PDB file of N, CA and C in Angstrom:
ATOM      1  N   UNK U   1      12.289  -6.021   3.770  1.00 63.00           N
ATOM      2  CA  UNK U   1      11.464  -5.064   3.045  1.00 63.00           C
ATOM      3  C   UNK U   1      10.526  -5.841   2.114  1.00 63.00           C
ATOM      4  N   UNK U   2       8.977  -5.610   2.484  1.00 72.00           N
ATOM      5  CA  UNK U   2       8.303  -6.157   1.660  1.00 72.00           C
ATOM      6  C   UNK U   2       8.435  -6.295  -0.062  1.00 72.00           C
ATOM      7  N   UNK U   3       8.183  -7.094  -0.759  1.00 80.00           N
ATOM      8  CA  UNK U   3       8.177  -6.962  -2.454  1.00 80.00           C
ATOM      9  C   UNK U   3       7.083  -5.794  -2.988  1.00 80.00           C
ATOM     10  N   UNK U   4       7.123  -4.898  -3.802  1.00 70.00           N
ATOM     11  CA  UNK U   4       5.960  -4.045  -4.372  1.00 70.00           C
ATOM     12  C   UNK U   4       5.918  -4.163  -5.800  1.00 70.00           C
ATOM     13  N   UNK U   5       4.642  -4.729  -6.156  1.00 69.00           N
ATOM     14  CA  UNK U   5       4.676  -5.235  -7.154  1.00 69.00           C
ATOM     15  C   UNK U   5       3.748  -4.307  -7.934  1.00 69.00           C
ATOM     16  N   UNK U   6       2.736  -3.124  -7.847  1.00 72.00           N
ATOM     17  CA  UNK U   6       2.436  -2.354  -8.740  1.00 72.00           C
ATOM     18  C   UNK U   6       2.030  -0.965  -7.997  1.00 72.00           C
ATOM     19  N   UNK U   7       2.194   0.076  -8.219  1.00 73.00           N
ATOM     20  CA  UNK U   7       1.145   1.326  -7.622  1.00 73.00           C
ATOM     21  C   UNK U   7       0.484   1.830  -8.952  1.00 73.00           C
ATOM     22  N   UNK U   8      -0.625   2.398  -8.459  1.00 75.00           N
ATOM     23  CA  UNK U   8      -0.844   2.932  -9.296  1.00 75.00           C
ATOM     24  C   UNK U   8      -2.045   4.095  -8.948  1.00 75.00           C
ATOM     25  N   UNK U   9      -2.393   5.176  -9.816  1.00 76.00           N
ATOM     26  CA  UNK U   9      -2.899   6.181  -9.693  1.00 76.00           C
ATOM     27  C   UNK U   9      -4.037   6.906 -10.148  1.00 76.00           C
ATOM     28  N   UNK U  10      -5.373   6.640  -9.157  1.00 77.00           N
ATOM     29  CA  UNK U  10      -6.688   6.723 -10.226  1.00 77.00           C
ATOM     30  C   UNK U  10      -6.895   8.405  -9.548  1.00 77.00           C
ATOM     31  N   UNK U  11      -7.927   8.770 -11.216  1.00 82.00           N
ATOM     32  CA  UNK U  11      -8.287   9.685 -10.751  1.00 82.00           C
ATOM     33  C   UNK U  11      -9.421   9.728  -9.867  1.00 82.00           C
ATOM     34  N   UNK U  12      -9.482  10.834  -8.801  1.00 80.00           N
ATOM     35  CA  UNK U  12     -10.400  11.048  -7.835  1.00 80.00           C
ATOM     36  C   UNK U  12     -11.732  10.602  -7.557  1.00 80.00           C
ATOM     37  N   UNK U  13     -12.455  10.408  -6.520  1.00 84.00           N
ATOM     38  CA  UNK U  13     -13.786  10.187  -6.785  1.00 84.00           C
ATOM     39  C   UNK U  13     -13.983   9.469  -5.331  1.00 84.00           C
ATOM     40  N   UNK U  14     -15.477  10.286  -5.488  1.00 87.00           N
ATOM     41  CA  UNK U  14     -15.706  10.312  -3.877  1.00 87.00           C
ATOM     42  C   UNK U  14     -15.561   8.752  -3.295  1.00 87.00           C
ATOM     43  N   UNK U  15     -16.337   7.168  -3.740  1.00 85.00           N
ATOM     44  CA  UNK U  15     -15.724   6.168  -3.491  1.00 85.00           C
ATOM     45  C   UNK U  15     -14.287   6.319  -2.964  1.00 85.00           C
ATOM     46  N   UNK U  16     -13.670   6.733  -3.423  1.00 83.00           N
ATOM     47  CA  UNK U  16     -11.928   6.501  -3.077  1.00 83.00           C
ATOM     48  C   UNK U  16     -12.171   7.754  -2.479  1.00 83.00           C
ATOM     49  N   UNK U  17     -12.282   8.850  -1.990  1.00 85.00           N
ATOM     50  CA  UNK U  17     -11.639   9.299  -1.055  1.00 85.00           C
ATOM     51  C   UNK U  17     -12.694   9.035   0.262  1.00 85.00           C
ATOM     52  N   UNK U  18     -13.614   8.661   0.033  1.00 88.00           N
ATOM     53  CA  UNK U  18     -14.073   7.737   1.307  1.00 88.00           C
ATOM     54  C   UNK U  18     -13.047   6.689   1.886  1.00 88.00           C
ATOM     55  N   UNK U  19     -12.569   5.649   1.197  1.00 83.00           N
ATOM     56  CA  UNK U  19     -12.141   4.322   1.510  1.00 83.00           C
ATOM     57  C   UNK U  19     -10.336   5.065   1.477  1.00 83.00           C
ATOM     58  N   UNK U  20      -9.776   6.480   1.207  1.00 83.00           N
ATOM     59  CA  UNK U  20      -8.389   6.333   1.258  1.00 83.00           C
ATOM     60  C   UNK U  20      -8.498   7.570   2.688  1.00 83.00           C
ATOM     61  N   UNK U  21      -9.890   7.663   3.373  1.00 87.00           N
ATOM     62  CA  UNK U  21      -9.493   8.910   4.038  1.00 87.00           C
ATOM     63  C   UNK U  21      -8.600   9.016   5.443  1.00 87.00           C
ATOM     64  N   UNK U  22      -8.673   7.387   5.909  1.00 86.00           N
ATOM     65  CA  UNK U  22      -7.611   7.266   7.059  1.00 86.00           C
ATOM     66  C   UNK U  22      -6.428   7.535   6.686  1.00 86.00           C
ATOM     67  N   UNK U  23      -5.815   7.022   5.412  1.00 83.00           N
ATOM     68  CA  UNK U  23      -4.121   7.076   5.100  1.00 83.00           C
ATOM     69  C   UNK U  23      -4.314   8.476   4.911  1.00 83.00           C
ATOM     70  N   UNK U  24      -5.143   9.418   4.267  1.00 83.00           N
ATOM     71  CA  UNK U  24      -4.973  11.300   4.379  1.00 83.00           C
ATOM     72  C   UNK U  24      -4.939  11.805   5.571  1.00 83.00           C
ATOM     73  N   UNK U  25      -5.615  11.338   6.686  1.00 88.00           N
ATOM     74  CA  UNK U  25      -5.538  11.355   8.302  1.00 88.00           C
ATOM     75  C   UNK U  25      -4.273  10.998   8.364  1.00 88.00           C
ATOM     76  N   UNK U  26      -3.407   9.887   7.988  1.00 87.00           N
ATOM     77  CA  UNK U  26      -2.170   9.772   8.541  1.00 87.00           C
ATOM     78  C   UNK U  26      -1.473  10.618   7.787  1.00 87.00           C
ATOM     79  N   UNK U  27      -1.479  10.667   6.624  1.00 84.00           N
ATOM     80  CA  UNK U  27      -0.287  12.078   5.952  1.00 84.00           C
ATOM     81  C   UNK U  27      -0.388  13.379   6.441  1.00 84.00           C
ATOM     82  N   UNK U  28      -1.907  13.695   6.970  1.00 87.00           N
ATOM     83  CA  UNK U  28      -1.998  15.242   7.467  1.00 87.00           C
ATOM     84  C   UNK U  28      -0.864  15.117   8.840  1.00 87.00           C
ATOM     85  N   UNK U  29      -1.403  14.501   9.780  1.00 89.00           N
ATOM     86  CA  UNK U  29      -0.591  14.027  10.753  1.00 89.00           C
ATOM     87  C   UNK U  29       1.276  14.045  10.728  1.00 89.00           C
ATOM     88  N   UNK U  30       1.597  13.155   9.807  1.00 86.00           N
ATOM     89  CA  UNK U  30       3.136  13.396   9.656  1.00 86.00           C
ATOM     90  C   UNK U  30       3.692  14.435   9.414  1.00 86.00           C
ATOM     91  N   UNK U  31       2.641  15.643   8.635  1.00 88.00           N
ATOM     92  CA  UNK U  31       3.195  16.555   7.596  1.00 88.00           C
ATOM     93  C   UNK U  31       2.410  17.892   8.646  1.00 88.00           C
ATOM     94  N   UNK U  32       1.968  17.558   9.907  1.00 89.00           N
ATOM     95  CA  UNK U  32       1.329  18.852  10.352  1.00 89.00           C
ATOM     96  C   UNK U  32       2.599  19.907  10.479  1.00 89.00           C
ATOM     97  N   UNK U  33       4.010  19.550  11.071  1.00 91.00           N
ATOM     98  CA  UNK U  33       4.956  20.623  11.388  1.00 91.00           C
ATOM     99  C   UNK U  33       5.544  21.184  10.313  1.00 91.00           C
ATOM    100  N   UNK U  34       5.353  20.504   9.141  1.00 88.00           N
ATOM    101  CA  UNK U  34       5.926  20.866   7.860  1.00 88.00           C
ATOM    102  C   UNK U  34       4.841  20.440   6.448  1.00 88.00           C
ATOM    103  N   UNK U  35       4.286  21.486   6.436  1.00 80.00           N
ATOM    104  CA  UNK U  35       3.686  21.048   4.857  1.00 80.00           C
ATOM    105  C   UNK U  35       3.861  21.971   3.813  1.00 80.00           C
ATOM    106  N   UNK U  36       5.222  22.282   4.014  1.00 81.00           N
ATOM    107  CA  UNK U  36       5.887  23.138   2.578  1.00 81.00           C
ATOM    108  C   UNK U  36       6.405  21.761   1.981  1.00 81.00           C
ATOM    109  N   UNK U  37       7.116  21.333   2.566  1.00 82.00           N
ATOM    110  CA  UNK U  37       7.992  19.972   2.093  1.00 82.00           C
ATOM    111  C   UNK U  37       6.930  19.450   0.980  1.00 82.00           C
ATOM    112  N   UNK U  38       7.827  18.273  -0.351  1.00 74.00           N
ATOM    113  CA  UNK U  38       6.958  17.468  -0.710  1.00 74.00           C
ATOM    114  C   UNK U  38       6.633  15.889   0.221  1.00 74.00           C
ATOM    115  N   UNK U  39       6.012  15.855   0.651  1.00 74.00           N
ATOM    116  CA  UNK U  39       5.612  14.605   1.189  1.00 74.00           C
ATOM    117  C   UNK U  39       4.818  13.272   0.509  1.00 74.00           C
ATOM    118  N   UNK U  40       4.761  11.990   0.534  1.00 75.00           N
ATOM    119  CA  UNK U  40       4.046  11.075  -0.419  1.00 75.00           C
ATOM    120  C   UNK U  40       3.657   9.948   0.933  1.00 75.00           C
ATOM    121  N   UNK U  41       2.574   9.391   0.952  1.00 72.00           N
ATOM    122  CA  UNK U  41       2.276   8.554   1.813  1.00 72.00           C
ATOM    123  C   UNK U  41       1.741   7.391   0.816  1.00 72.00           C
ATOM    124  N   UNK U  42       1.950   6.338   0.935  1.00 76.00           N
ATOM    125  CA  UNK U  42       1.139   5.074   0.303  1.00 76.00           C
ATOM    126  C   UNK U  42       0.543   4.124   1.238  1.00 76.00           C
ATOM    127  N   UNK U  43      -0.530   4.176   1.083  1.00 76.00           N
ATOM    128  CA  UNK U  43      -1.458   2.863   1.908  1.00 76.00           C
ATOM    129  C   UNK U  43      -1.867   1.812   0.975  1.00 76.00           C
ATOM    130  N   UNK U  44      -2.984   0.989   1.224  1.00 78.00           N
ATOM    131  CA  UNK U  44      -3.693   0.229   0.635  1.00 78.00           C
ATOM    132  C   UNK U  44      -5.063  -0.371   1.099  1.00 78.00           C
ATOM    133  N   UNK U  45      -5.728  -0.417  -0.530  1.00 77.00           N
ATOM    134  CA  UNK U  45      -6.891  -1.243   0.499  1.00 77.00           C
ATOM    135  C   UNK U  45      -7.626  -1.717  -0.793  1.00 77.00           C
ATOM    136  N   UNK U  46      -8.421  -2.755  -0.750  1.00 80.00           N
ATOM    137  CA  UNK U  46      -9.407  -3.213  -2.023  1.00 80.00           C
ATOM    138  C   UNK U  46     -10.026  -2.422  -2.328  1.00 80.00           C
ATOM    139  N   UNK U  47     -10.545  -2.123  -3.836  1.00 79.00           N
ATOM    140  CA  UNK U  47     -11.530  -1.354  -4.793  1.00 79.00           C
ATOM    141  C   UNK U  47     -11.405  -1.798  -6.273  1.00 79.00           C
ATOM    142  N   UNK U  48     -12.801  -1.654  -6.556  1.00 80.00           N
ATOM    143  CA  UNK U  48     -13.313  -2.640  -7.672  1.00 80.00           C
ATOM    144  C   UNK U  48     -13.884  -1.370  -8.126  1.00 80.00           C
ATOM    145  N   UNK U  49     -13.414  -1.175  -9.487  1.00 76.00           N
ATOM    146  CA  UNK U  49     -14.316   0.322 -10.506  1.00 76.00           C
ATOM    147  C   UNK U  49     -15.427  -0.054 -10.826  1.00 76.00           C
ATOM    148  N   UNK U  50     -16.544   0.751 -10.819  1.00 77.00           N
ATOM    149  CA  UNK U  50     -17.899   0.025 -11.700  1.00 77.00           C
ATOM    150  C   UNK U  50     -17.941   0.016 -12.847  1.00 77.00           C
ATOM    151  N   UNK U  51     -18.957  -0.544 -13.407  1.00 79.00           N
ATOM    152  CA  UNK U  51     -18.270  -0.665 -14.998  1.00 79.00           C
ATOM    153  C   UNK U  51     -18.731   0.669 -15.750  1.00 79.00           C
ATOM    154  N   UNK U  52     -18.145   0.669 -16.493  1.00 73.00           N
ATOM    155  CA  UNK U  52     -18.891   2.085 -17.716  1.00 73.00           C
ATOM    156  C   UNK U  52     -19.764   1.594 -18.301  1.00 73.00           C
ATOM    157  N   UNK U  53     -20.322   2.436 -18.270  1.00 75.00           N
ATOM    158  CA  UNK U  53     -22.218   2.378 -18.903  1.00 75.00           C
ATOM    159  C   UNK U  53     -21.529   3.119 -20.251  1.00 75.00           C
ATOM    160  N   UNK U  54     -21.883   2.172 -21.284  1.00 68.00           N
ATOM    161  CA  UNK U  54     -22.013   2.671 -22.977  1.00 68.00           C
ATOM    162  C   UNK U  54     -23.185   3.258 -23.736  1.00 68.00           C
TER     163      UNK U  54
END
């Protein structure tokens, strides 16, 4: 079993749900016969925030 060394949880935004929309393709998929259940899928992939404008 691989080591997991952080998750973590940004809020929304179209960038990220562009770049997370295959792993939502795979959760719709697992969860088509059942989506009362709670279900959680984790993927990964690089993303860099832009900076805040002050």
């Amino acid at each position: 079993m691989p080591d997991i060394f952080h998750a973590i949880r940004l809020k929304e935004n179209g960038n990220l749900r562009k770049l997370a929309s295959h792993i939502d393709e795979q959760l719709a998929e697992i969860t088509k016969d059942d989506m009362v259940s709670y279900a959680v899928y984790y993927g990964e992939f690089q993303y860099q925030a832009a900076m805040l404008s002050t």
